[in-house]
Every structure is written in C-alpha cells, then in structure tokens.
PDB file of C-alpha atoms in Angstrom:
ATOM      1  CA  MET A   1    -106.594 -33.821 -52.254  1.00  0.00           C
ATOM      2  CA  SER A   2    -103.065 -34.621 -53.428  1.00  0.00           C
ATOM      3  CA  ARG A   3    -101.172 -32.241 -55.697  1.00  0.00           C
ATOM      4  CA  ILE A   4     -98.469 -33.926 -57.793  1.00  0.00           C
ATOM      5  CA  ALA A   5     -95.940 -32.067 -59.955  1.00  0.00           C
ATOM      6  CA  ILE A   6     -94.144 -34.000 -62.705  1.00  0.00           C
ATOM      7  CA  PHE A   7     -91.441 -32.803 -65.082  1.00  0.00           C
ATOM      8  CA  SER A   8     -89.041 -34.405 -67.559  1.00  0.00           C
ATOM      9  CA  ASP A   9     -86.259 -33.885 -70.081  1.00  0.00           C
ATOM     10  CA  VAL A  10     -84.145 -31.213 -68.419  1.00  0.00           C
ATOM     11  CA  HIS A  11     -81.220 -32.038 -70.728  1.00  0.00           C
ATOM     12  CA  GLY A  12     -78.605 -30.133 -68.748  1.00  0.00           C
ATOM     13  CA  ASN A  13     -80.534 -26.846 -68.952  1.00  0.00           C
ATOM     14  CA  LEU A  14     -79.951 -25.394 -65.480  1.00  0.00           C
ATOM     15  CA  PRO A  15     -81.739 -22.015 -65.960  1.00  0.00           C
ATOM     16  CA  ALA A  16     -84.863 -23.841 -67.150  1.00  0.00           C
ATOM     17  CA  LEU A  17     -84.784 -26.234 -64.177  1.00  0.00           C
ATOM     18  CA  LYS A  18     -84.402 -23.317 -61.777  1.00  0.00           C
ATOM     19  CA  ALA A  19     -87.512 -21.704 -63.297  1.00  0.00           C
ATOM     20  CA  ILE A  20     -89.488 -24.885 -62.605  1.00  0.00           C
ATOM     21  CA  LEU A  21     -88.248 -25.197 -59.026  1.00  0.00           C
ATOM     22  CA  THR A  22     -89.011 -21.529 -58.306  1.00  0.00           C
ATOM     23  CA  ASP A  23     -92.579 -22.047 -59.526  1.00  0.00           C
ATOM     24  CA  LEU A  24     -92.925 -25.194 -57.429  1.00  0.00           C
ATOM     25  CA  ASP A  25     -91.808 -23.275 -54.353  1.00  0.00           C
ATOM     26  CA  LEU A  26     -94.810 -21.009 -54.894  1.00  0.00           C
ATOM     27  CA  ARG A  27     -97.358 -23.727 -55.709  1.00  0.00           C
ATOM     28  CA  LYS A  28     -96.131 -26.117 -52.990  1.00  0.00           C
ATOM     29  CA  PRO A  29     -97.228 -29.494 -54.399  1.00  0.00           C
ATOM     30  CA  ASP A  30     -97.375 -32.470 -52.055  1.00  0.00           C
ATOM     31  CA  GLN A  31     -95.036 -34.526 -54.241  1.00  0.00           C
ATOM     32  CA  VAL A  32     -92.612 -33.795 -57.105  1.00  0.00           C
ATOM     33  CA  TYR A  33     -91.242 -36.335 -59.584  1.00  0.00           C
ATOM     34  CA  CYS A  34     -88.872 -36.232 -62.564  1.00  0.00           C
ATOM     35  CA  LEU A  35     -89.174 -38.561 -65.562  1.00  0.00           C
ATOM     36  CA  GLY A  36     -85.502 -38.459 -66.510  1.00  0.00           C
ATOM     37  CA  ASP A  37     -83.163 -37.234 -69.220  1.00  0.00           C
ATOM     38  CA  LEU A  38     -81.257 -34.964 -66.892  1.00  0.00           C
ATOM     39  CA  VAL A  39     -78.258 -34.729 -69.205  1.00  0.00           C
ATOM     40  CA  ASP A  40     -77.081 -33.825 -72.736  1.00  0.00           C
ATOM     41  CA  PHE A  41     -77.587 -30.776 -75.000  1.00  0.00           C
ATOM     42  CA  ALA A  42     -76.891 -28.015 -72.436  1.00  0.00           C
ATOM     43  CA  PRO A  43     -73.631 -27.732 -70.449  1.00  0.00           C
ATOM     44  CA  TRP A  44     -74.785 -28.278 -66.850  1.00  0.00           C
ATOM     45  CA  PRO A  45     -75.218 -32.055 -66.372  1.00  0.00           C
ATOM     46  CA  ASN A  46     -73.535 -32.061 -62.966  1.00  0.00           C
ATOM     47  CA  GLU A  47     -75.314 -28.961 -61.698  1.00  0.00           C
ATOM     48  CA  VAL A  48     -78.711 -30.302 -62.805  1.00  0.00           C
ATOM     49  CA  ILE A  49     -78.161 -33.670 -61.125  1.00  0.00           C
ATOM     50  CA  GLU A  50     -76.879 -32.067 -57.924  1.00  0.00           C
ATOM     51  CA  LEU A  51     -79.797 -29.620 -57.762  1.00  0.00           C
ATOM     52  CA  LEU A  52     -82.283 -32.438 -58.252  1.00  0.00           C
ATOM     53  CA  ARG A  53     -80.578 -34.482 -55.547  1.00  0.00           C
ATOM     54  CA  SER A  54     -80.470 -31.555 -53.123  1.00  0.00           C
ATOM     55  CA  HIS A  55     -84.242 -31.189 -53.492  1.00  0.00           C
ATOM     56  CA  ARG A  56     -84.680 -34.955 -52.954  1.00  0.00           C
ATOM     57  CA  ILE A  57     -86.820 -35.276 -56.080  1.00  0.00           C
ATOM     58  CA  PRO A  58     -87.391 -38.918 -57.100  1.00  0.00           C
ATOM     59  CA  CYS A  59     -86.352 -39.517 -60.701  1.00  0.00           C
ATOM     60  CA  ILE A  60     -86.554 -42.333 -63.228  1.00  0.00           C
ATOM     61  CA  MET A  61     -83.992 -43.217 -65.880  1.00  0.00           C
ATOM     62  CA  GLY A  62     -84.323 -41.535 -69.251  1.00  0.00           C
ATOM     63  CA  ASN A  63     -82.658 -42.915 -72.354  1.00  0.00           C
ATOM     64  CA  HIS A  64     -79.941 -40.229 -72.229  1.00  0.00           C
ATOM     65  CA  ASP A  65     -79.290 -40.959 -68.554  1.00  0.00           C
ATOM     66  CA  GLU A  66     -78.929 -44.642 -69.391  1.00  0.00           C
ATOM     67  CA  ARG A  67     -76.562 -43.930 -72.293  1.00  0.00           C
ATOM     68  CA  ILE A  68     -74.265 -41.850 -70.101  1.00  0.00           C
ATOM     69  CA  ALA A  69     -74.466 -44.177 -67.095  1.00  0.00           C
ATOM     70  CA  PHE A  70     -73.494 -47.300 -69.033  1.00  0.00           C
ATOM     71  CA  ASP A  71     -71.442 -45.806 -71.898  1.00  0.00           C
ATOM     72  CA  TYR A  72     -73.880 -46.976 -74.559  1.00  0.00           C
ATOM     73  CA  PRO A  73     -73.217 -45.746 -78.100  1.00  0.00           C
ATOM     74  CA  VAL A  74     -75.389 -43.148 -79.825  1.00  0.00           C
ATOM     75  CA  ILE A  75     -77.742 -44.857 -82.282  1.00  0.00           C
ATOM     76  CA  PRO A  76     -78.658 -42.557 -85.205  1.00  0.00           C
ATOM     77  CA  LEU A  77     -82.386 -41.892 -85.613  1.00  0.00           C
ATOM     78  CA  LYS A  78     -84.090 -41.819 -89.012  1.00  0.00           C
ATOM     79  CA  LYS A  79     -85.879 -38.565 -88.167  1.00  0.00           C
ATOM     80  CA  HIS A  80     -82.562 -36.705 -87.712  1.00  0.00           C
ATOM     81  CA  SER A  81     -80.562 -35.088 -90.490  1.00  0.00           C
ATOM     82  CA  GLU A  82     -76.859 -35.861 -90.818  1.00  0.00           C
ATOM     83  CA  ASP A  83     -76.036 -32.486 -89.234  1.00  0.00           C
ATOM     84  CA  GLU A  84     -78.281 -33.174 -86.241  1.00  0.00           C
ATOM     85  CA  THR A  85     -76.869 -36.673 -85.848  1.00  0.00           C
ATOM     86  CA  GLN A  86     -73.321 -35.306 -85.670  1.00  0.00           C
ATOM     87  CA  ALA A  87     -74.395 -32.559 -83.246  1.00  0.00           C
ATOM     88  CA  ARG A  88     -76.100 -35.170 -81.077  1.00  0.00           C
ATOM     89  CA  ILE A  89     -72.956 -37.301 -80.912  1.00  0.00           C
ATOM     90  CA  GLN A  90     -70.824 -34.294 -79.958  1.00  0.00           C
ATOM     91  CA  ALA A  91     -73.293 -33.185 -77.278  1.00  0.00           C
ATOM     92  CA  VAL A  92     -73.348 -36.656 -75.733  1.00  0.00           C
ATOM     93  CA  ASP A  93     -69.551 -36.815 -75.844  1.00  0.00           C
ATOM     94  CA  HIS A  94     -69.415 -33.489 -73.984  1.00  0.00           C
ATOM     95  CA  THR A  95     -71.489 -35.008 -71.176  1.00  0.00           C
ATOM     96  CA  ARG A  96     -69.300 -38.119 -71.096  1.00  0.00           C
ATOM     97  CA  ASP A  97     -66.220 -35.893 -70.741  1.00  0.00           C
ATOM     98  CA  THR A  98     -67.600 -33.628 -68.013  1.00  0.00           C
ATOM     99  CA  ILE A  99     -69.863 -35.705 -65.775  1.00  0.00           C
ATOM    100  CA  THR A 100     -68.379 -36.636 -62.406  1.00  0.00           C
ATOM    101  CA  PRO A 101     -68.007 -40.301 -61.390  1.00  0.00           C
ATOM    102  CA  GLY A 102     -70.469 -39.762 -58.533  1.00  0.00           C
ATOM    103  CA  ASN A 103     -73.147 -38.304 -60.787  1.00  0.00           C
ATOM    104  CA  LYS A 104     -72.619 -41.026 -63.379  1.00  0.00           C
ATOM    105  CA  ASP A 105     -73.126 -43.592 -60.635  1.00  0.00           C
ATOM    106  CA  PHE A 106     -76.298 -41.766 -59.543  1.00  0.00           C
ATOM    107  CA  LEU A 107     -77.721 -42.089 -63.078  1.00  0.00           C
ATOM    108  CA  SER A 108     -76.937 -45.811 -63.138  1.00  0.00           C
ATOM    109  CA  LYS A 109     -79.117 -46.429 -60.085  1.00  0.00           C
ATOM    110  CA  LEU A 110     -82.273 -44.663 -61.307  1.00  0.00           C
ATOM    111  CA  PRO A 111     -85.380 -46.877 -61.659  1.00  0.00           C
ATOM    112  CA  GLN A 112     -87.191 -47.465 -64.952  1.00  0.00           C
ATOM    113  CA  LYS A 113     -90.679 -46.768 -63.537  1.00  0.00           C
ATOM    114  CA  ILE A 114     -92.402 -45.350 -60.477  1.00  0.00           C
ATOM    115  CA  LYS A 115     -95.942 -46.405 -59.538  1.00  0.00           C
ATOM    116  CA  LEU A 116     -98.105 -44.419 -57.120  1.00  0.00           C
ATOM    117  CA  THR A 117    -101.498 -45.280 -55.637  1.00  0.00           C
ATOM    118  CA  PHE A 118    -104.179 -42.897 -54.357  1.00  0.00           C
ATOM    119  CA  THR A 119    -107.483 -43.594 -52.630  1.00  0.00           C
ATOM    120  CA  GLN A 120    -110.598 -42.218 -54.312  1.00  0.00           C
ATOM    121  CA  GLN A 121    -113.756 -43.085 -52.383  1.00  0.00           C
ATOM    122  CA  GLU A 122    -114.388 -46.761 -53.185  1.00  0.00           C
ATOM    123  CA  ARG A 123    -111.428 -47.388 -55.496  1.00  0.00           C
ATOM    124  CA  GLU A 124    -107.657 -47.190 -55.713  1.00  0.00           C
ATOM    125  CA  LEU A 125    -106.292 -44.908 -58.425  1.00  0.00           C
ATOM    126  CA  ALA A 126    -102.973 -46.058 -59.928  1.00  0.00           C
ATOM    127  CA  LEU A 127    -100.547 -43.552 -61.441  1.00  0.00           C
ATOM    128  CA  LEU A 128     -97.556 -44.847 -63.433  1.00  0.00           C
ATOM    129  CA  LEU A 129     -94.536 -42.694 -64.303  1.00  0.00           C
ATOM    130  CA  VAL A 130     -92.294 -43.694 -67.214  1.00  0.00           C
ATOM    131  CA  HIS A 131     -89.862 -41.888 -69.490  1.00  0.00           C
ATOM    132  CA  GLY A 132     -90.819 -43.104 -72.972  1.00  0.00           C
ATOM    133  CA  SER A 133     -93.447 -45.811 -72.589  1.00  0.00           C
ATOM    134  CA  THR A 134     -94.189 -48.774 -70.335  1.00  0.00           C
ATOM    135  CA  ARG A 135     -92.150 -50.873 -72.760  1.00  0.00           C
ATOM    136  CA  SER A 136     -89.021 -48.803 -73.303  1.00  0.00           C
ATOM    137  CA  ASN A 137     -87.456 -45.458 -72.396  1.00  0.00           C
ATOM    138  CA  GLU A 138     -86.639 -45.117 -76.113  1.00  0.00           C
ATOM    139  CA  GLU A 139     -90.234 -45.411 -77.408  1.00  0.00           C
ATOM    140  CA  TYR A 140     -91.997 -42.228 -78.512  1.00  0.00           C
ATOM    141  CA  ILE A 141     -95.695 -42.065 -77.574  1.00  0.00           C
ATOM    142  CA  TYR A 142     -97.093 -39.035 -79.368  1.00  0.00           C
ATOM    143  CA  GLU A 143    -100.580 -37.614 -78.847  1.00  0.00           C
ATOM    144  CA  ASN A 144    -101.891 -39.407 -81.956  1.00  0.00           C
ATOM    145  CA  HIS A 145    -100.591 -42.831 -80.854  1.00  0.00           C
ATOM    146  CA  ASN A 146    -102.964 -45.744 -81.532  1.00  0.00           C
ATOM    147  CA  GLU A 147    -105.646 -45.642 -78.833  1.00  0.00           C
ATOM    148  CA  ALA A 148    -106.145 -49.392 -78.515  1.00  0.00           C
ATOM    149  CA  ASP A 149    -102.415 -50.003 -78.099  1.00  0.00           C
ATOM    150  CA  LEU A 150    -102.139 -47.258 -75.519  1.00  0.00           C
ATOM    151  CA  TYR A 151    -105.117 -48.638 -73.578  1.00  0.00           C
ATOM    152  CA  ASP A 152    -103.677 -52.180 -73.663  1.00  0.00           C
ATOM    153  CA  MET A 153    -100.294 -50.878 -72.519  1.00  0.00           C
ATOM    154  CA  MET A 154    -101.918 -49.242 -69.501  1.00  0.00           C
ATOM    155  CA  ALA A 155    -104.168 -52.233 -68.770  1.00  0.00           C
ATOM    156  CA  GLN A 156    -101.149 -54.561 -68.692  1.00  0.00           C
ATOM    157  CA  GLU A 157     -99.609 -52.301 -66.039  1.00  0.00           C
ATOM    158  CA  ASN A 158    -102.909 -52.025 -64.111  1.00  0.00           C
ATOM    159  CA  THR A 159    -102.676 -48.255 -64.228  1.00  0.00           C
ATOM    160  CA  ASP A 160    -105.369 -45.593 -64.549  1.00  0.00           C
ATOM    161  CA  ILE A 161    -103.096 -42.655 -65.341  1.00  0.00           C
ATOM    162  CA  LEU A 162     -99.899 -42.916 -67.383  1.00  0.00           C
ATOM    163  CA  VAL A 163     -97.466 -39.979 -67.339  1.00  0.00           C
ATOM    164  CA  MET A 164     -94.676 -39.851 -69.932  1.00  0.00           C
ATOM    165  CA  GLY A 165     -91.939 -37.565 -71.248  1.00  0.00           C
ATOM    166  CA  HIS A 166     -89.369 -38.206 -74.020  1.00  0.00           C
ATOM    167  CA  THR A 167     -91.269 -36.597 -76.933  1.00  0.00           C
ATOM    168  CA  HIS A 168     -90.746 -33.044 -75.583  1.00  0.00           C
ATOM    169  CA  GLN A 169     -94.396 -32.394 -76.510  1.00  0.00           C
ATOM    170  CA  SER A 170     -96.971 -32.096 -73.731  1.00  0.00           C
ATOM    171  CA  TYR A 171    -100.556 -33.326 -74.000  1.00  0.00           C
ATOM    172  CA  ILE A 172    -103.600 -34.531 -72.075  1.00  0.00           C
ATOM    173  CA  ARG A 173    -105.495 -37.427 -73.627  1.00  0.00           C
ATOM    174  CA  ASN A 174    -108.522 -39.428 -72.449  1.00  0.00           C
ATOM    175  CA  ILE A 175    -108.276 -43.090 -73.440  1.00  0.00           C
ATOM    176  CA  LYS A 176    -111.333 -45.337 -73.729  1.00  0.00           C
ATOM    177  CA  THR A 177    -112.124 -48.373 -75.875  1.00  0.00           C
ATOM    178  CA  GLY A 178    -115.632 -49.816 -76.024  1.00  0.00           C
ATOM    179  CA  GLU A 179    -117.243 -50.153 -72.617  1.00  0.00           C
ATOM    180  CA  ALA A 180    -113.898 -50.197 -70.820  1.00  0.00           C
ATOM    181  CA  THR A 181    -113.107 -47.814 -67.994  1.00  0.00           C
ATOM    182  CA  GLU A 182    -111.645 -44.507 -69.156  1.00  0.00           C
ATOM    183  CA  LYS A 183    -107.947 -43.944 -68.598  1.00  0.00           C
ATOM    184  CA  LEU A 184    -105.754 -40.846 -68.789  1.00  0.00           C
ATOM    185  CA  ALA A 185    -102.535 -40.602 -70.833  1.00  0.00           C
ATOM    186  CA  LEU A 186    -100.395 -37.540 -70.131  1.00  0.00           C
ATOM    187  CA  ASN A 187     -97.134 -36.118 -71.394  1.00  0.00           C
ATOM    188  CA  CYS A 188     -95.431 -33.473 -69.262  1.00  0.00           C
ATOM    189  CA  GLY A 189     -93.349 -32.027 -72.114  1.00  0.00           C
ATOM    190  CA  SER A 190     -89.768 -30.889 -71.613  1.00  0.00           C
ATOM    191  CA  VAL A 191     -88.112 -28.583 -69.106  1.00  0.00           C
ATOM    192  CA  GLY A 192     -84.975 -27.832 -71.086  1.00  0.00           C
ATOM    193  CA  ARG A 193     -85.637 -28.508 -74.760  1.00  0.00           C
ATOM    194  CA  SER A 194     -89.295 -28.048 -75.639  1.00  0.00           C
ATOM    195  CA  LYS A 195     -90.377 -28.973 -79.168  1.00  0.00           C
ATOM    196  CA  GLU A 196     -93.676 -27.113 -78.960  1.00  0.00           C
ATOM    197  CA  GLY A 197     -92.602 -24.095 -80.982  1.00  0.00           C
ATOM    198  CA  GLU A 198     -91.491 -21.995 -78.028  1.00  0.00           C
ATOM    199  CA  SER A 199     -88.576 -22.224 -75.610  1.00  0.00           C
ATOM    200  CA  MET A 200     -90.559 -22.583 -72.393  1.00  0.00           C
ATOM    201  CA  ALA A 201     -89.887 -24.793 -69.384  1.00  0.00           C
ATOM    202  CA  THR A 202     -92.888 -27.123 -69.215  1.00  0.00           C
ATOM    203  CA  TYR A 203     -94.252 -29.384 -66.509  1.00  0.00           C
ATOM    204  CA  LEU A 204     -97.463 -31.063 -65.360  1.00  0.00           C
ATOM    205  CA  LEU A 205     -99.561 -30.498 -62.252  1.00  0.00           C
ATOM    206  CA  LEU A 206    -102.161 -33.051 -61.137  1.00  0.00           C
ATOM    207  CA  ASP A 207    -104.756 -32.432 -58.453  1.00  0.00           C
ATOM    208  CA  ILE A 208    -106.147 -35.784 -57.326  1.00  0.00           C
ATOM    209  CA  GLY A 209    -109.337 -35.373 -55.318  1.00  0.00           C
ATOM    210  CA  THR A 210    -111.733 -37.889 -53.806  1.00  0.00           C
ATOM    211  CA  THR A 211    -113.760 -38.115 -57.034  1.00  0.00           C
ATOM    212  CA  THR A 212    -111.897 -36.091 -59.657  1.00  0.00           C
ATOM    213  CA  VAL A 213    -108.504 -35.657 -61.311  1.00  0.00           C
ATOM    214  CA  THR A 214    -107.571 -32.224 -62.650  1.00  0.00           C
ATOM    215  CA  VAL A 215    -104.567 -31.814 -64.939  1.00  0.00           C
ATOM    216  CA  GLU A 216    -102.767 -28.584 -65.830  1.00  0.00           C
ATOM    217  CA  ILE A 217     -99.853 -28.126 -68.229  1.00  0.00           C
ATOM    218  CA  ILE A 218     -97.701 -25.238 -67.023  1.00  0.00           C
ATOM    219  CA  LYS A 219     -95.271 -23.383 -69.300  1.00  0.00           C
ATOM    220  CA  LEU A 220     -92.737 -20.965 -67.862  1.00  0.00           C
ATOM    221  CA  PRO A 221     -90.309 -18.493 -69.423  1.00  0.00           C
ATOM    222  CA  TYR A 222     -86.641 -18.739 -68.489  1.00  0.00           C
ATOM    223  CA  PRO A 223     -83.467 -16.900 -69.626  1.00  0.00           C
ATOM    224  CA  VAL A 224     -83.028 -18.714 -72.944  1.00  0.00           C
ATOM    225  CA  GLU A 225     -80.139 -16.463 -73.955  1.00  0.00           C
ATOM    226  CA  GLU A 226     -78.191 -17.546 -70.873  1.00  0.00           C
ATOM    227  CA  THR A 227     -78.520 -21.179 -71.901  1.00  0.00           C
ATOM    228  CA  ALA A 228     -77.703 -20.438 -75.541  1.00  0.00           C
ATOM    229  CA  ASP A 229     -74.613 -18.413 -74.615  1.00  0.00           C
ATOM    230  CA  ALA A 230     -73.379 -21.201 -72.339  1.00  0.00           C
ATOM    231  CA  ILE A 231     -73.860 -23.782 -75.096  1.00  0.00           C
ATOM    232  CA  MET A 232     -71.891 -21.647 -77.561  1.00  0.00           C
ATOM    233  CA  ALA A 233     -69.095 -21.175 -75.013  1.00  0.00           C
ATOM    234  CA  SER A 234     -68.836 -24.925 -74.415  1.00  0.00           C
ATOM    235  CA  GLY A 235     -67.868 -27.921 -76.511  1.00  0.00           C
ATOM    236  CA  ILE A 236     -71.521 -28.511 -77.392  1.00  0.00           C
ATOM    237  CA  PRO A 237     -72.430 -27.685 -81.018  1.00  0.00           C
ATOM    238  CA  ASP A 238     -74.171 -24.340 -81.664  1.00  0.00           C
ATOM    239  CA  PHE A 239     -76.957 -26.415 -83.264  1.00  0.00           C
ATOM    240  CA  TYR A 240     -78.655 -26.643 -79.853  1.00  0.00           C
ATOM    241  CA  ALA A 241     -78.234 -22.961 -79.006  1.00  0.00           C
ATOM    242  CA  ASN A 242     -79.782 -22.033 -82.337  1.00  0.00           C
ATOM    243  CA  PHE A 243     -82.644 -24.451 -81.735  1.00  0.00           C
ATOM    244  CA  LEU A 244     -83.548 -22.680 -78.494  1.00  0.00           C
ATOM    245  CA  LEU A 245     -83.127 -19.170 -79.887  1.00  0.00           C
ATOM    246  CA  LEU A 246     -85.237 -19.830 -82.990  1.00  0.00           C
ATOM    247  CA  GLN A 247     -88.178 -20.925 -80.818  1.00  0.00           C
ATOM    248  CA  ARG A 248     -88.319 -17.778 -78.704  1.00  0.00           C
TER     249      ARG A 248
END
C-alpha cells in the first residue's frame, strides 16, 4: 500500500502549514505533494517557500505563484466585490515587495502538472496532480462541475484519479459516464484560506492498495489569531484577517 498526502493553497499562512506538517510527521505518508499557491494573502511567502523546500516536498505552480514569478497583472474576477478586488491587488503587491529573488526564481521553475503511476494487480493506476484543472491553473472545478466534461478531461490525460486545489473547497467525487470505467475527482481544499465555513488547515490523504483506493479529507485547527494578527500588522489589508476570524 502507498499512502499519499496532498495539500494546496497555503497562501503565505505559515501557522497553518506548520499544522499540516506536524500532522504529517505523525501519519508518516510515503509521499507528500503540494498543488501550489504558496503565496499571497498572509505575510509569510518566503517562510512558506523555504519550509516547503527544506522538507523537499514536490510542488506544482498555482496561479498566484505564476503571477508573482512572472510579474503578471492581477485580473479582476466577476465574483469579487470592488472592496475584495482592491484588497487582492494590495495583498499581491505585498508579496511582490517582500519575496526574495531566490524564492521568486523557485516559483518560476515549478511544473504545471505531476503524474504518478501505481501498480494495482493487473492494471496501472494513474494519478494526476494539477492546481486548477488539466487545462489551466486558473480554472475552477467545483464539486458540481459537469460530469461529462470532467470525465473527458481525465480521459484526455489518461488518468484514473485527478487531484485539484484552487477552489479552497475540498470534495471527493466518483465520475462515471455510461459503461465507461469509473474515475475519481478529488479536491484537497486549502491549507491557509479555507472557504468551507471554518478556518481549518485542510489536506487529502490517499491510501492506494492492491485493489482499493481510500480517500480521507483531514481538517486541522491552527492558531488563526496568530495569522490574523500578523496580517493586520503587515501591509496586507485587514480584509483577509477578518475573513479568517469570521470563519472560526
């Protein structure tokens, strides 16, 4: 059996990342992966990147990582209010002003996808890790996403299990169309900025056996007040501190 831990969307939240790593030290998975968005919204982009690197955790490039690495502009989203749009721009600018050249270079070299293969009796099981979707690290794939499109997306990548982040909402979803082989679409939620109604550090644990795959979504408490206080003491808008505190 292989035990795989996957997390995403740390967003500069060092206390939340430390909670995840402490839990992983206890559970001792065989492999650990990160789906990106290491930076923005909390004031520890450098510390988060350096902690991830010190643990030698493979990571893919989230849309925020890409924006910081290549100095891309912030594109307003229709779902955001004007206040949130302005807060988002200021938070990104804070990362641009504080990230070290070495850590910026690290973000620029992250891959877009990671594909893993496991042997299960008479077949090979393919596991694909992406940030948003197989098509873009900006695309949001929510739990109610069109099943046929999701199945086709996975079939084009020849993958049996697709693990995503980006939405900050975790889920486990079985995908099957007609007589086709069942696939598994997973979202590991967010470490540092959950949008599930509670400020918990969330990650995914997969146990891949010879005939079965077991998935567990793990949610951990962390010192939210520490993160909120650090946001309010930084150049990042209080909008993000209030977001975390209101979800406690």
